[in-house]
Amino acid sequence: MLKALIVEDDKFLASSLKAAIADKFDVDVSYNGLDGQKLIDNNIYDFVIADSILPGKGGLDLLDYIREDKELKIPVIVLTIAESTEEKARVMKHRVTEYLPRVADASLLTTTMSNLLQRESNLKAENEVTYKDLVLDLKNELVTSNAGTLDTIKGKYLELLSFFVINNNIVLEKEEIFDRVWGVDSETTINAIEVYISGLRKELRKIGYDKNLRTVRGVGYTFE
């Protein structure tokens, strides 16, 4: 069974979160950020859920500790009371991290956890992302498949394709795509997504992967 850590000072909420995931996770609970950090140091976790505001060390600082000091790729959900641009930016800069409102229902929590676990499993290496025979060499900006090699997908196009491949078979809303690829404080408008999607499909057509990038009407896009 997978192992999760919940760091939440509201004991009722911590109990509710634990009950929501107990069928799939062996769960430890901490009511203090510093105590949560000690548990992370001394245990191997597959998932961490932390409130953004905690005694000792807040969830965002705990996230930074996990990512920078420990260099761990544990999926993390940060629970927030009121979303702020600064908080959102700190969470979104990490590829296997998400934020949820503290009042999120159990189904949204478990779905988000499942998506993040899939995203983590798809990150085989820091500079390489794969899907079937499609290989994205992020360092050298090359996209290859059995049908050939593309050196024309670069910059934001490569970042966009990488995000889709990492999240293959997950329906992604336009806002999340924009926040992850362009950033929450970008001066570019969200309408840029459609332009980039069109250009990306044109290039992917050369190696037979254009139809894998599918539009989900009224929602966003998915790569399958």
Short mmCIF file of C-alpha atoms in Angstrom, two decimals:
data_model
loop_
_atom_site.label_atom_id
_atom_site.label_comp_id
_atom_site.label_asym_id
_atom_site.label_seq_id
_atom_site.Cartn_x
_atom_site.Cartn_y
_atom_site.Cartn_z
CA MET A 1 0.00 0.00 0.00
CA LEU A 2 1.17 3.54 -0.74
CA LYS A 3 2.11 5.75 2.20
CA ALA A 4 0.91 9.34 2.67
CA LEU A 5 1.56 12.13 5.14
CA ILE A 6 -1.13 14.67 6.09
CA VAL A 7 0.13 17.85 7.78
CA GLU A 8 -2.93 19.71 9.06
CA ASP A 9 -3.45 21.47 12.39
CA ASP A 10 -7.25 21.25 12.23
CA LYS A 11 -7.72 17.82 13.78
CA PHE A 12 -11.24 17.37 12.41
CA LEU A 13 -10.12 18.17 8.86
CA ALA A 14 -7.04 15.96 9.26
CA SER A 15 -9.29 13.08 10.31
CA SER A 16 -11.62 13.68 7.35
CA LEU A 17 -8.70 13.74 4.90
CA LYS A 18 -7.30 10.55 6.37
CA ALA A 19 -10.67 8.80 6.05
CA ALA A 20 -11.01 9.93 2.42
CA ILE A 21 -7.76 8.24 1.33
CA ALA A 22 -7.42 5.42 3.87
CA ASP A 23 -8.52 2.74 1.39
CA LYS A 24 -5.49 3.42 -0.82
CA PHE A 25 -2.91 4.90 1.55
CA ASP A 26 -1.29 4.04 4.85
CA VAL A 27 -1.60 7.50 6.43
CA ASP A 28 0.53 9.36 8.99
CA VAL A 29 -0.81 12.63 10.43
CA SER A 30 1.08 15.60 11.83
CA TYR A 31 -0.48 18.74 13.31
CA ASN A 32 2.66 20.91 13.02
CA GLY A 33 4.83 21.80 10.03
CA LEU A 34 8.14 21.19 11.80
CA ASP A 35 6.93 17.81 13.06
CA GLY A 36 5.81 17.04 9.51
CA GLN A 37 9.30 17.88 8.25
CA LYS A 38 10.82 15.46 10.77
CA LEU A 39 8.50 12.71 9.55
CA ILE A 40 9.56 13.39 5.96
CA ASP A 41 13.20 13.14 7.04
CA ASN A 42 12.67 9.78 8.70
CA ASN A 43 10.14 8.06 6.43
CA ILE A 44 9.54 7.32 2.77
CA TYR A 45 6.24 8.82 1.58
CA ASP A 46 4.48 8.46 -1.76
CA PHE A 47 2.34 11.55 -1.15
CA VAL A 48 2.15 14.63 1.09
CA ILE A 49 -0.91 16.80 1.81
CA ALA A 50 -0.12 19.98 3.74
CA ASP A 51 -2.12 23.03 4.79
CA SER A 52 -0.62 26.31 3.57
CA ILE A 53 -0.87 27.80 7.09
CA LEU A 54 0.56 25.66 9.90
CA PRO A 55 2.25 26.10 13.28
CA GLY A 56 6.03 25.94 13.00
CA LYS A 57 6.35 25.71 9.22
CA GLY A 58 3.65 26.46 6.64
CA GLY A 59 2.72 24.13 3.81
CA LEU A 60 4.41 26.25 1.13
CA ASP A 61 7.67 26.32 3.09
CA LEU A 62 7.35 22.59 3.62
CA LEU A 63 6.86 22.18 -0.12
CA ASP A 64 10.01 24.21 -0.80
CA TYR A 65 11.89 22.04 1.71
CA ILE A 66 10.78 18.87 -0.04
CA ARG A 67 11.66 20.17 -3.49
CA GLU A 68 14.88 22.10 -2.83
CA ASP A 69 16.51 20.81 0.34
CA LYS A 70 15.52 17.18 0.05
CA GLU A 71 15.40 17.04 -3.76
CA LEU A 72 12.45 14.68 -3.51
CA LYS A 73 9.83 14.24 -6.21
CA ILE A 74 7.01 13.35 -3.85
CA PRO A 75 3.64 14.56 -5.18
CA VAL A 76 2.33 17.31 -2.90
CA ILE A 77 -1.08 18.90 -2.48
CA VAL A 78 -1.16 22.25 -0.70
CA LEU A 79 -4.49 23.14 0.94
CA THR A 80 -5.40 26.83 0.85
CA ILE A 81 -8.10 28.95 2.46
CA ALA A 82 -7.99 31.75 -0.09
CA GLU A 83 -5.97 31.46 -3.29
CA SER A 84 -3.40 34.18 -3.90
CA THR A 85 -1.28 34.78 -6.99
CA GLU A 86 1.92 34.39 -4.95
CA GLU A 87 0.81 31.07 -3.44
CA LYS A 88 -0.38 29.79 -6.80
CA ALA A 89 2.92 30.70 -8.46
CA ARG A 90 4.94 28.88 -5.78
CA VAL A 91 2.85 25.75 -6.18
CA MET A 92 2.63 25.78 -9.97
CA LYS A 93 6.38 26.00 -10.55
CA HIS A 94 6.65 22.35 -9.46
CA ARG A 95 5.43 19.73 -11.91
CA VAL A 96 4.06 17.21 -9.39
CA THR A 97 2.38 19.67 -7.05
CA GLU A 98 -1.18 20.99 -6.92
CA TYR A 99 -3.26 23.20 -4.65
CA LEU A 100 -6.82 22.64 -3.48
CA PRO A 101 -9.24 24.63 -1.32
CA ARG A 102 -9.53 23.28 2.22
CA VAL A 103 -13.23 22.65 1.57
CA ALA A 104 -12.61 20.40 -1.46
CA ASP A 105 -14.77 17.28 -1.49
CA ALA A 106 -13.31 13.78 -1.24
CA SER A 107 -13.79 12.94 -4.92
CA LEU A 108 -11.82 16.00 -6.06
CA LEU A 109 -9.06 15.17 -3.59
CA THR A 110 -8.70 11.56 -4.72
CA THR A 111 -8.89 12.49 -8.42
CA THR A 112 -6.18 15.12 -7.98
CA MET A 113 -4.00 12.64 -6.09
CA SER A 114 -4.43 10.05 -8.84
CA ASN A 115 -3.48 12.59 -11.52
CA LEU A 116 -0.38 13.70 -9.61
CA LEU A 117 0.75 10.11 -9.08
CA GLN A 118 0.43 9.48 -12.80
CA ARG A 119 2.31 12.69 -13.55
CA GLU A 120 5.12 11.59 -11.23
CA SER A 121 5.36 8.13 -12.81
CA ASN A 122 5.66 9.72 -16.26
CA LEU A 123 8.69 11.77 -15.21
CA LYS A 124 11.27 9.09 -15.98
CA ALA A 125 14.23 11.46 -16.10
CA GLU A 126 14.84 15.16 -15.55
CA ASN A 127 15.62 15.87 -19.22
CA GLU A 128 13.54 13.21 -20.97
CA VAL A 129 9.81 12.60 -21.24
CA THR A 130 8.35 9.60 -23.05
CA TYR A 131 5.00 8.29 -24.25
CA LYS A 132 4.81 5.07 -26.28
CA ASP A 133 7.53 5.57 -28.93
CA LEU A 134 7.50 9.36 -28.55
CA VAL A 135 10.61 10.74 -26.80
CA LEU A 136 11.10 14.37 -25.80
CA ASP A 137 14.74 15.29 -25.26
CA LEU A 138 14.26 18.49 -23.27
CA LYS A 139 17.96 19.32 -23.01
CA ASN A 140 18.68 19.15 -26.74
CA GLU A 141 15.15 20.19 -27.82
CA LEU A 142 14.50 17.16 -29.99
CA VAL A 143 11.28 15.18 -30.42
CA THR A 144 11.67 11.67 -31.84
CA SER A 145 9.48 8.70 -32.66
CA ASN A 146 9.70 5.66 -34.91
CA ALA A 147 8.48 7.93 -37.72
CA GLY A 148 11.36 10.38 -37.45
CA THR A 149 12.94 13.26 -35.54
CA LEU A 150 11.72 16.85 -35.15
CA ASP A 151 14.02 19.73 -34.24
CA THR A 152 11.33 22.35 -34.84
CA ILE A 153 9.45 22.00 -31.53
CA LYS A 154 11.28 24.36 -29.20
CA GLY A 155 10.71 26.87 -26.41
CA LYS A 156 7.09 27.17 -25.28
CA TYR A 157 6.03 24.59 -27.88
CA LEU A 158 8.29 22.00 -26.27
CA GLU A 159 7.19 23.00 -22.76
CA LEU A 160 3.56 22.65 -23.85
CA LEU A 161 4.09 19.25 -25.45
CA SER A 162 6.05 18.08 -22.42
CA PHE A 163 3.19 19.07 -20.11
CA PHE A 164 0.71 17.17 -22.27
CA VAL A 165 2.88 14.05 -22.42
CA ILE A 166 3.53 14.05 -18.68
CA ASN A 167 -0.24 14.28 -18.14
CA ASN A 168 -1.25 11.87 -20.91
CA ASN A 169 -4.86 10.66 -20.77
CA ILE A 170 -5.77 13.40 -18.29
CA VAL A 171 -8.20 16.10 -19.42
CA LEU A 172 -6.52 19.44 -18.75
CA GLU A 173 -8.41 22.70 -18.40
CA LYS A 174 -7.13 25.70 -20.34
CA GLU A 175 -6.41 27.65 -17.17
CA GLU A 176 -4.21 24.92 -15.72
CA ILE A 177 -2.30 24.57 -19.00
CA PHE A 178 -1.70 28.31 -19.07
CA ASP A 179 -0.65 28.50 -15.42
CA ARG A 180 1.79 25.61 -15.76
CA VAL A 181 3.36 26.51 -19.10
CA TRP A 182 3.21 30.32 -19.18
CA GLY A 183 2.93 31.07 -15.45
CA VAL A 184 0.24 32.71 -13.33
CA ASP A 185 1.91 36.12 -13.63
CA SER A 186 2.51 35.96 -17.40
CA GLU A 187 1.56 38.99 -19.49
CA THR A 188 0.51 36.65 -22.31
CA THR A 189 -3.25 36.05 -22.59
CA ILE A 190 -4.85 32.64 -22.26
CA ASN A 191 -5.91 32.85 -25.92
CA ALA A 192 -2.30 32.08 -26.84
CA ILE A 193 -3.00 28.43 -26.05
CA GLU A 194 -5.11 27.95 -29.17
CA VAL A 195 -2.39 29.42 -31.38
CA TYR A 196 0.27 27.19 -29.86
CA ILE A 197 -1.97 24.11 -30.04
CA SER A 198 -2.51 24.71 -33.75
CA GLY A 199 1.22 25.09 -34.38
CA LEU A 200 2.03 22.04 -32.26
CA ARG A 201 -0.44 19.86 -34.14
CA LYS A 202 1.07 20.97 -37.45
CA GLU A 203 4.51 19.78 -36.36
CA LEU A 204 3.25 16.56 -34.74
CA ARG A 205 1.50 15.67 -38.00
CA LYS A 206 4.94 15.04 -39.49
CA ILE A 207 5.44 12.06 -37.18
CA GLY A 208 1.80 10.95 -36.91
CA TYR A 209 1.04 12.26 -33.43
CA ASP A 210 -1.24 15.20 -34.26
CA LYS A 211 -4.47 13.29 -33.55
CA ASN A 212 -3.20 12.32 -30.10
CA LEU A 213 -3.63 15.95 -29.05
CA ARG A 214 -7.40 16.14 -28.75
CA THR A 215 -9.70 19.07 -27.96
CA VAL A 216 -12.27 18.45 -25.22
CA ARG A 217 -15.05 20.83 -26.13
CA GLY A 218 -15.85 23.38 -23.43
CA VAL A 219 -13.08 22.13 -21.13
CA GLY A 220 -9.59 22.08 -22.62
CA TYR A 221 -7.33 19.45 -24.15
CA THR A 222 -5.92 15.97 -23.59
CA PHE A 223 -3.06 13.93 -25.04
CA GLU A 224 -3.90 10.28 -25.55
#
